[in-house]
mmCIF file of C-alpha atoms in Angstrom:
data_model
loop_
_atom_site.group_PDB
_atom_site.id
_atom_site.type_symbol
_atom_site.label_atom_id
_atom_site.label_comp_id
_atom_site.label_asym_id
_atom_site.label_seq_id
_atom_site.Cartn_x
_atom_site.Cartn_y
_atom_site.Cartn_z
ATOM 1 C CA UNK A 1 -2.353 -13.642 -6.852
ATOM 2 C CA UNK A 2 1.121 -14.743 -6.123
ATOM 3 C CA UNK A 3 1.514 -15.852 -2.480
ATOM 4 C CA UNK A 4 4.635 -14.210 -0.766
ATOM 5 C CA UNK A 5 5.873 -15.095 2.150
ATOM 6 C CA UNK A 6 8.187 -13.542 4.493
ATOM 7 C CA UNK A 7 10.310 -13.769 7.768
ATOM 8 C CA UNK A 8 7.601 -11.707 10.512
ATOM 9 C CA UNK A 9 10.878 -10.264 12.050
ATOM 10 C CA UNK A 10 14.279 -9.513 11.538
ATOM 11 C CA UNK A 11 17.296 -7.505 13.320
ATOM 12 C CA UNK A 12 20.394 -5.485 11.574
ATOM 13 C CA UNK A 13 22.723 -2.864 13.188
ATOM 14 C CA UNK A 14 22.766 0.400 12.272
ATOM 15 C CA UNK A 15 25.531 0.613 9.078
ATOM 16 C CA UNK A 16 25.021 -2.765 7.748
ATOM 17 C CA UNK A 17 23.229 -4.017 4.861
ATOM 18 C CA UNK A 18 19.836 -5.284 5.568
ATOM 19 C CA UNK A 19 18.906 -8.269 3.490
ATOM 20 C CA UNK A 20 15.247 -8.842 3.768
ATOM 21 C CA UNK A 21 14.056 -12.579 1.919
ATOM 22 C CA UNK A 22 11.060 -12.819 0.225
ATOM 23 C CA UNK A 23 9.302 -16.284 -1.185
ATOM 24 C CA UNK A 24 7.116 -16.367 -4.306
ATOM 25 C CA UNK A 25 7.112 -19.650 -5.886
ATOM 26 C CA UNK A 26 3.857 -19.817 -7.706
ATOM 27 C CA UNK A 27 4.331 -16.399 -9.278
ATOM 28 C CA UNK A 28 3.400 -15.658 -13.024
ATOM 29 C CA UNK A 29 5.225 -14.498 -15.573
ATOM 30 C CA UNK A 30 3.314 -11.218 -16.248
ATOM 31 C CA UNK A 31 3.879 -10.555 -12.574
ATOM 32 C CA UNK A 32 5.703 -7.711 -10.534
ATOM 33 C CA UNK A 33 7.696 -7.991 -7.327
ATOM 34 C CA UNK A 34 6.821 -4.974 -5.371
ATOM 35 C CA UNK A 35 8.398 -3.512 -2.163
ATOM 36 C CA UNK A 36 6.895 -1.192 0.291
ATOM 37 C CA UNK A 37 7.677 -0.216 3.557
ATOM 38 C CA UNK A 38 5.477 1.381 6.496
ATOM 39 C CA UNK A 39 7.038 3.257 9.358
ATOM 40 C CA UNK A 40 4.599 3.708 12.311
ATOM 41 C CA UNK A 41 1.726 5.674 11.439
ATOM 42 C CA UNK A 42 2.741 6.470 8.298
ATOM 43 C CA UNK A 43 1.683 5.505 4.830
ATOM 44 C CA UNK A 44 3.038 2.533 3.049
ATOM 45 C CA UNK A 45 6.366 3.938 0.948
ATOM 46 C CA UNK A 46 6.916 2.545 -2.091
ATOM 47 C CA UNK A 47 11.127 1.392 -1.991
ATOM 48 C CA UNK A 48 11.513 -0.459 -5.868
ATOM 49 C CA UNK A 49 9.832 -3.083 -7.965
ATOM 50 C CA UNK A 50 10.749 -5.420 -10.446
ATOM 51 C CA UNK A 51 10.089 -8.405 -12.928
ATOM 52 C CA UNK A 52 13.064 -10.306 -13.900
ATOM 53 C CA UNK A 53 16.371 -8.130 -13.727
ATOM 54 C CA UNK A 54 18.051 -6.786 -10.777
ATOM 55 C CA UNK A 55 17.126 -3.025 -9.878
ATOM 56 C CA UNK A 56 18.563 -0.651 -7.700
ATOM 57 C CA UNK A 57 17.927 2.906 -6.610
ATOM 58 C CA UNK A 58 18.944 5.586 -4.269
ATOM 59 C CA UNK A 59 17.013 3.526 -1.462
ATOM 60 C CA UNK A 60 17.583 0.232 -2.242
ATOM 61 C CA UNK A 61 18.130 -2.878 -4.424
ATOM 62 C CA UNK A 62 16.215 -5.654 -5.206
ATOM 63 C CA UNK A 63 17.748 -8.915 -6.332
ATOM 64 C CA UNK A 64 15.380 -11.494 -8.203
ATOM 65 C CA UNK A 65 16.699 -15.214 -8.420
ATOM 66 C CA UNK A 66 16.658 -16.475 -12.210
ATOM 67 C CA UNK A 67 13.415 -18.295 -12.382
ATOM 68 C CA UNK A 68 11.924 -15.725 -10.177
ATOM 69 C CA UNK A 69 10.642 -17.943 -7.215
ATOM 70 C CA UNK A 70 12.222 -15.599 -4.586
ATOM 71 C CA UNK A 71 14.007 -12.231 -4.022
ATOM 72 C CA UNK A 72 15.827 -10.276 -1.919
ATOM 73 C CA UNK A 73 15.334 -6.349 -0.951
ATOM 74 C CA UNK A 74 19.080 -4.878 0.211
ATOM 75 C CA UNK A 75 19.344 -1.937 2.393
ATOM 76 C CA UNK A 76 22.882 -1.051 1.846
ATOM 77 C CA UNK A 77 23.397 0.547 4.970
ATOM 78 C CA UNK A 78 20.799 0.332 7.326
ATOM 79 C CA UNK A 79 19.764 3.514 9.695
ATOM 80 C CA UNK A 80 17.519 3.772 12.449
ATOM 81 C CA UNK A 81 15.180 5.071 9.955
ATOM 82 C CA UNK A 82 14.960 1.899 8.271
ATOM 83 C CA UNK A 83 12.958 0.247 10.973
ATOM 84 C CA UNK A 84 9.611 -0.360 9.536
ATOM 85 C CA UNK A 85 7.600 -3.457 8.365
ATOM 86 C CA UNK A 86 8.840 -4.117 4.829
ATOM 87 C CA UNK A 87 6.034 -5.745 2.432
ATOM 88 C CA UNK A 88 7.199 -7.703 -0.212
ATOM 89 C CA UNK A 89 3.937 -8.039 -2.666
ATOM 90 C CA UNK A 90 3.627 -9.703 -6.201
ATOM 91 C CA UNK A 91 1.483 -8.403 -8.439
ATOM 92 C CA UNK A 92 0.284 -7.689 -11.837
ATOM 93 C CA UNK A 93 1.235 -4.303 -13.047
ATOM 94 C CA UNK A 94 -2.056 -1.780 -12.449
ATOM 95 C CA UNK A 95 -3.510 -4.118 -9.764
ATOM 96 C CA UNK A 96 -4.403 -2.895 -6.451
ATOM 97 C CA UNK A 97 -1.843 -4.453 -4.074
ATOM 98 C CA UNK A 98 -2.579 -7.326 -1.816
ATOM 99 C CA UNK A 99 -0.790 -6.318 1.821
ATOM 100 C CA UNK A 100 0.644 -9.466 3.567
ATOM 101 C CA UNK A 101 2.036 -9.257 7.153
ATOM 102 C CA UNK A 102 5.561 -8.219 5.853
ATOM 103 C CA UNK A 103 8.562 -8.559 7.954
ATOM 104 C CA UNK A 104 9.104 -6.207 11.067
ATOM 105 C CA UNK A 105 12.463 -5.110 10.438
ATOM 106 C CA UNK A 106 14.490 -3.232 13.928
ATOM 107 C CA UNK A 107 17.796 -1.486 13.210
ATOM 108 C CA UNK A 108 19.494 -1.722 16.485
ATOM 109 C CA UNK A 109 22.595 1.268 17.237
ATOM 110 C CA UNK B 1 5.279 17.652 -6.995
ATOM 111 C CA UNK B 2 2.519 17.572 -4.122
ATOM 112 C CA UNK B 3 1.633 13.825 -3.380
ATOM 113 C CA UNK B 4 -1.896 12.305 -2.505
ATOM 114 C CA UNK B 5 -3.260 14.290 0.054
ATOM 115 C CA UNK B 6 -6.305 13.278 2.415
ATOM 116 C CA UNK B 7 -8.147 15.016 4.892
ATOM 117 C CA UNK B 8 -9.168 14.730 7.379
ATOM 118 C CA UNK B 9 -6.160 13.593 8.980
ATOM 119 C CA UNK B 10 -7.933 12.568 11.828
ATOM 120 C CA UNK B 11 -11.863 12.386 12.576
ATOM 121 C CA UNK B 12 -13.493 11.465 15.590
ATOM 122 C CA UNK B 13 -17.334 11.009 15.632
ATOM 123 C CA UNK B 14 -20.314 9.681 17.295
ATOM 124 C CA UNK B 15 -21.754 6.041 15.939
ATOM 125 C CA UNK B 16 -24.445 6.555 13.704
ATOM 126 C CA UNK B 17 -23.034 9.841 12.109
ATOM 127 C CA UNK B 18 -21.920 10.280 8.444
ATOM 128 C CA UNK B 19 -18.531 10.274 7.695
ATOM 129 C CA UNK B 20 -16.673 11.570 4.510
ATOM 130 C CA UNK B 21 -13.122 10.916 3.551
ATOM 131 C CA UNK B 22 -10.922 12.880 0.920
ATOM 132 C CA UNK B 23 -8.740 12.023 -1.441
ATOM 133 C CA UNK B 24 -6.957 13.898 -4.263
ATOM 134 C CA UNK B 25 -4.849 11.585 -5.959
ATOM 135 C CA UNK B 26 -1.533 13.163 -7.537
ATOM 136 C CA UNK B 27 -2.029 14.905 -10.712
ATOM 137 C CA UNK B 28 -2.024 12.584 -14.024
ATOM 138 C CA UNK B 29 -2.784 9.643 -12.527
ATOM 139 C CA UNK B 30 -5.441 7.756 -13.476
ATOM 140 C CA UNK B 31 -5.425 4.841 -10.951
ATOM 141 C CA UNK B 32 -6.867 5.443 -7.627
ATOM 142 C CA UNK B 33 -6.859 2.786 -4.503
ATOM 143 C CA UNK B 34 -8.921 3.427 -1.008
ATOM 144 C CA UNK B 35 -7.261 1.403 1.332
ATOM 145 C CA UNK B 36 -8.592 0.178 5.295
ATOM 146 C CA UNK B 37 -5.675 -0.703 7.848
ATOM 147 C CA UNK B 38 -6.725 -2.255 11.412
ATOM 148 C CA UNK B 39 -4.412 -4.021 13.813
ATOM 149 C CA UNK B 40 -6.786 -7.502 13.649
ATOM 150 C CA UNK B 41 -6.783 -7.410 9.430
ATOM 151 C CA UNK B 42 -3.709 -5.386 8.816
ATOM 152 C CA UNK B 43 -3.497 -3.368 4.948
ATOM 153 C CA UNK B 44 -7.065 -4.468 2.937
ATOM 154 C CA UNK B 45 -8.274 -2.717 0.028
ATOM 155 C CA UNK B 46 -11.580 -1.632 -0.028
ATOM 156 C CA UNK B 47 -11.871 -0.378 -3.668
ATOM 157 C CA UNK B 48 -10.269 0.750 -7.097
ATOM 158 C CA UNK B 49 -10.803 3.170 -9.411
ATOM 159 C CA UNK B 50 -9.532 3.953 -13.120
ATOM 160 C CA UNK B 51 -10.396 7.045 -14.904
ATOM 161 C CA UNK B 52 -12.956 7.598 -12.464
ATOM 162 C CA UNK B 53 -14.529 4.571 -12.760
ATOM 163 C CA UNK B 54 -14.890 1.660 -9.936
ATOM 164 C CA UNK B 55 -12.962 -1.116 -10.582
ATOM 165 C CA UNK B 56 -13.653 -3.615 -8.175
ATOM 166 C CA UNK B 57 -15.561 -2.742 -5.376
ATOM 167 C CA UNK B 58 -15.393 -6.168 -3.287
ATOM 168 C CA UNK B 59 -13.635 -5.391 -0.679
ATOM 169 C CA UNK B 60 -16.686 -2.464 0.738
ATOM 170 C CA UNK B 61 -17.260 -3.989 3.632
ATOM 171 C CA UNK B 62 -21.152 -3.280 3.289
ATOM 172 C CA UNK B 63 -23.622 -0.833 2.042
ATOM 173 C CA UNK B 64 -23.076 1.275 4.609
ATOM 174 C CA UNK B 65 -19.946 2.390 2.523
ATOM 175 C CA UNK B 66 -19.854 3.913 -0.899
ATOM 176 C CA UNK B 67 -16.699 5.625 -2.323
ATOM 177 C CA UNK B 68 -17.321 7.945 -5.536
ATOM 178 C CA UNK B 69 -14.531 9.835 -7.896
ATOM 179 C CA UNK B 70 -16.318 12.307 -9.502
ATOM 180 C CA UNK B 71 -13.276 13.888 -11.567
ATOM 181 C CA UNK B 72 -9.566 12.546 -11.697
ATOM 182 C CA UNK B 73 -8.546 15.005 -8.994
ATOM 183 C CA UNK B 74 -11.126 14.056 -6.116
ATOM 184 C CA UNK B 75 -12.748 11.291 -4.430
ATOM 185 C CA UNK B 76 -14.632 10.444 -1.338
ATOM 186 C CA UNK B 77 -15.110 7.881 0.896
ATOM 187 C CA UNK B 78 -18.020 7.838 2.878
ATOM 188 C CA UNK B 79 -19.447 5.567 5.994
ATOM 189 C CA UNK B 80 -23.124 5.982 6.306
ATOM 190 C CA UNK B 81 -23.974 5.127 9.250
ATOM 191 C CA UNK B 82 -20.479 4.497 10.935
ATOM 192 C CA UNK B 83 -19.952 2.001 13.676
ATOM 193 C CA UNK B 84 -17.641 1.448 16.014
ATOM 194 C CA UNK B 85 -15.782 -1.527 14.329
ATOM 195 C CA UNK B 86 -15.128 1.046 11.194
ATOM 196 C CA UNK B 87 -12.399 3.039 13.155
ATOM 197 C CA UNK B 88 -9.143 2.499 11.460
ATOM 198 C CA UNK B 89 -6.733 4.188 8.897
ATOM 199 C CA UNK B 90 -8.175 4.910 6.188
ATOM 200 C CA UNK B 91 -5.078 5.420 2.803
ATOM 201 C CA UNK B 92 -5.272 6.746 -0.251
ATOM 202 C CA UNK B 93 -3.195 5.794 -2.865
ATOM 203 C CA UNK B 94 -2.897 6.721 -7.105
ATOM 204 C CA UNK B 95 -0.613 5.700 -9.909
ATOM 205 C CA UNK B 96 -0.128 5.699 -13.059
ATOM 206 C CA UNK B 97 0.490 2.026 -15.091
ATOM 207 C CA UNK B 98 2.989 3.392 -17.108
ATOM 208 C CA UNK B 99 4.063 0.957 -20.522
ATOM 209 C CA UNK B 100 4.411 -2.394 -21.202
ATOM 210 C CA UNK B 101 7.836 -2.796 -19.799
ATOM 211 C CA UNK B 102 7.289 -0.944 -16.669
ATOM 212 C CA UNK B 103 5.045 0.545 -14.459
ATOM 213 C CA UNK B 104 4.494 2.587 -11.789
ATOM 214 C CA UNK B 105 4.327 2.186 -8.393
ATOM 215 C CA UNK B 106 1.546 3.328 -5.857
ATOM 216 C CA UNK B 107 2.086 6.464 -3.783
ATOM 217 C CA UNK B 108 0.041 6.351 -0.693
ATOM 218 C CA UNK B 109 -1.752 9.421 1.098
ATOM 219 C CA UNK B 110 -0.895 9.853 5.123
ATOM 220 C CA UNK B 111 -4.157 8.592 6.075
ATOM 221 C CA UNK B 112 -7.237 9.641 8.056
ATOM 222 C CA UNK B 113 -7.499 8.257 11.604
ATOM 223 C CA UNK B 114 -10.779 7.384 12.272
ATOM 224 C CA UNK B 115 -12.268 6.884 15.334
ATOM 225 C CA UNK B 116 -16.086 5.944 15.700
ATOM 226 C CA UNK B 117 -17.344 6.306 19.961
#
């Protein structure tokens, strides 16, 4: 697997975008760049994945560097529901997922 | 559409008592993931199934757990005999692969808190 790593914690106020950073240097070509969030006690929720363009969706986008080393998961405009630990994870498609530590992110008012 | 649902949502039993988990994974998918979250190890999967069938089992922590799908709409996780150091959250997750230029992501269950005295 892909290593990822990520900030353990990061702060945005409530309205602005939230750019979380995630690292994957040694991934693969045949490779995915999944993100999930958890909110406290909840399941993980998927948020968008990608391999090589730029995706976005009614949550979120994701913004993949050109040789695919590192990317970026924007939350356009970040609520108090947004705070969660985000999980950036890189993966084959149909693998199970392998959970890191993600990045703790706190929407402040 | 319904999404995975588990049950029990929460469980609290004596040490040395079975314990059975549910999962019905969300309908047409043929990928299903059993999942263990603890504060100390954080998200680890346990084991994987497609079409009913184990994947990759390496991440049972012992014999003392043994997870079965016995039709695409049902499987079980079960702790015989549970310990102490097996309460955690137990998730449940399915997808579907999907083609050869994309796939599809996993949708995770709420979980079964499980506490062993």
């Amino acid at each position: 697997d892909a290593k990822t790593t990520q900030p353990p914690s990061m702060d945005c106020a409530e309205g602005r975008a939230a750019n979380l950073p995630c690292n994957h240097s040694t991934i693969s070509g045949n490779e995915y760049v999944y993100w999930y969030r958890q909110i406290h006690s909840q399941g993980p929720q998927y948020i968008i994945h990608g391999l090589k363009n730029n995706e976005t969706n009614e949550m979120a986008s994701l913004i993949i560097t050109e040789d695919r080393k590192s990317s970026t998961l924007i939350l356009p405009h970040a609520t108090l529901r947004d705070t969660a630990v985000y999980y950036c994870i890189v993966r084959p498609s149909g693998y199970a997922l392998n959970f890191g530590k993600g990045t703790s992110l706190l929407v402040t008012p | 559409d319904a999404g995975v649902i588990q049950s029990p949502r929460h469980e609290v039993t004596e040490m040395g008592q079975e314990v059975t988990l549910r999962c019905k994974p969300i309908s047409g998918h043929d990928y299903l993931f059993w999942y263990r979250q603890t504060m100390m190890r954080g998200l680890e999967l346990l084991i994987y199934f497609n079409n009913n069938v184990p994947i990759d089992d390496s991440g049972m922590p012992e014999d003392r757990f043994s997870a079965k799908m016995p039709n695409a709409s049902f499987s079980t996780l079960k702790i015989q005999p549970s310990e102490p150091r097996d309460s955690a959250v137990y998730f449940c997750a399915s997808s579907s692969p999907g083609g050869r230029r994309s796939n599809q992501p996993q949708h995770f269950g709420d979980g079964t808190r499980l506490s062993i005295l």
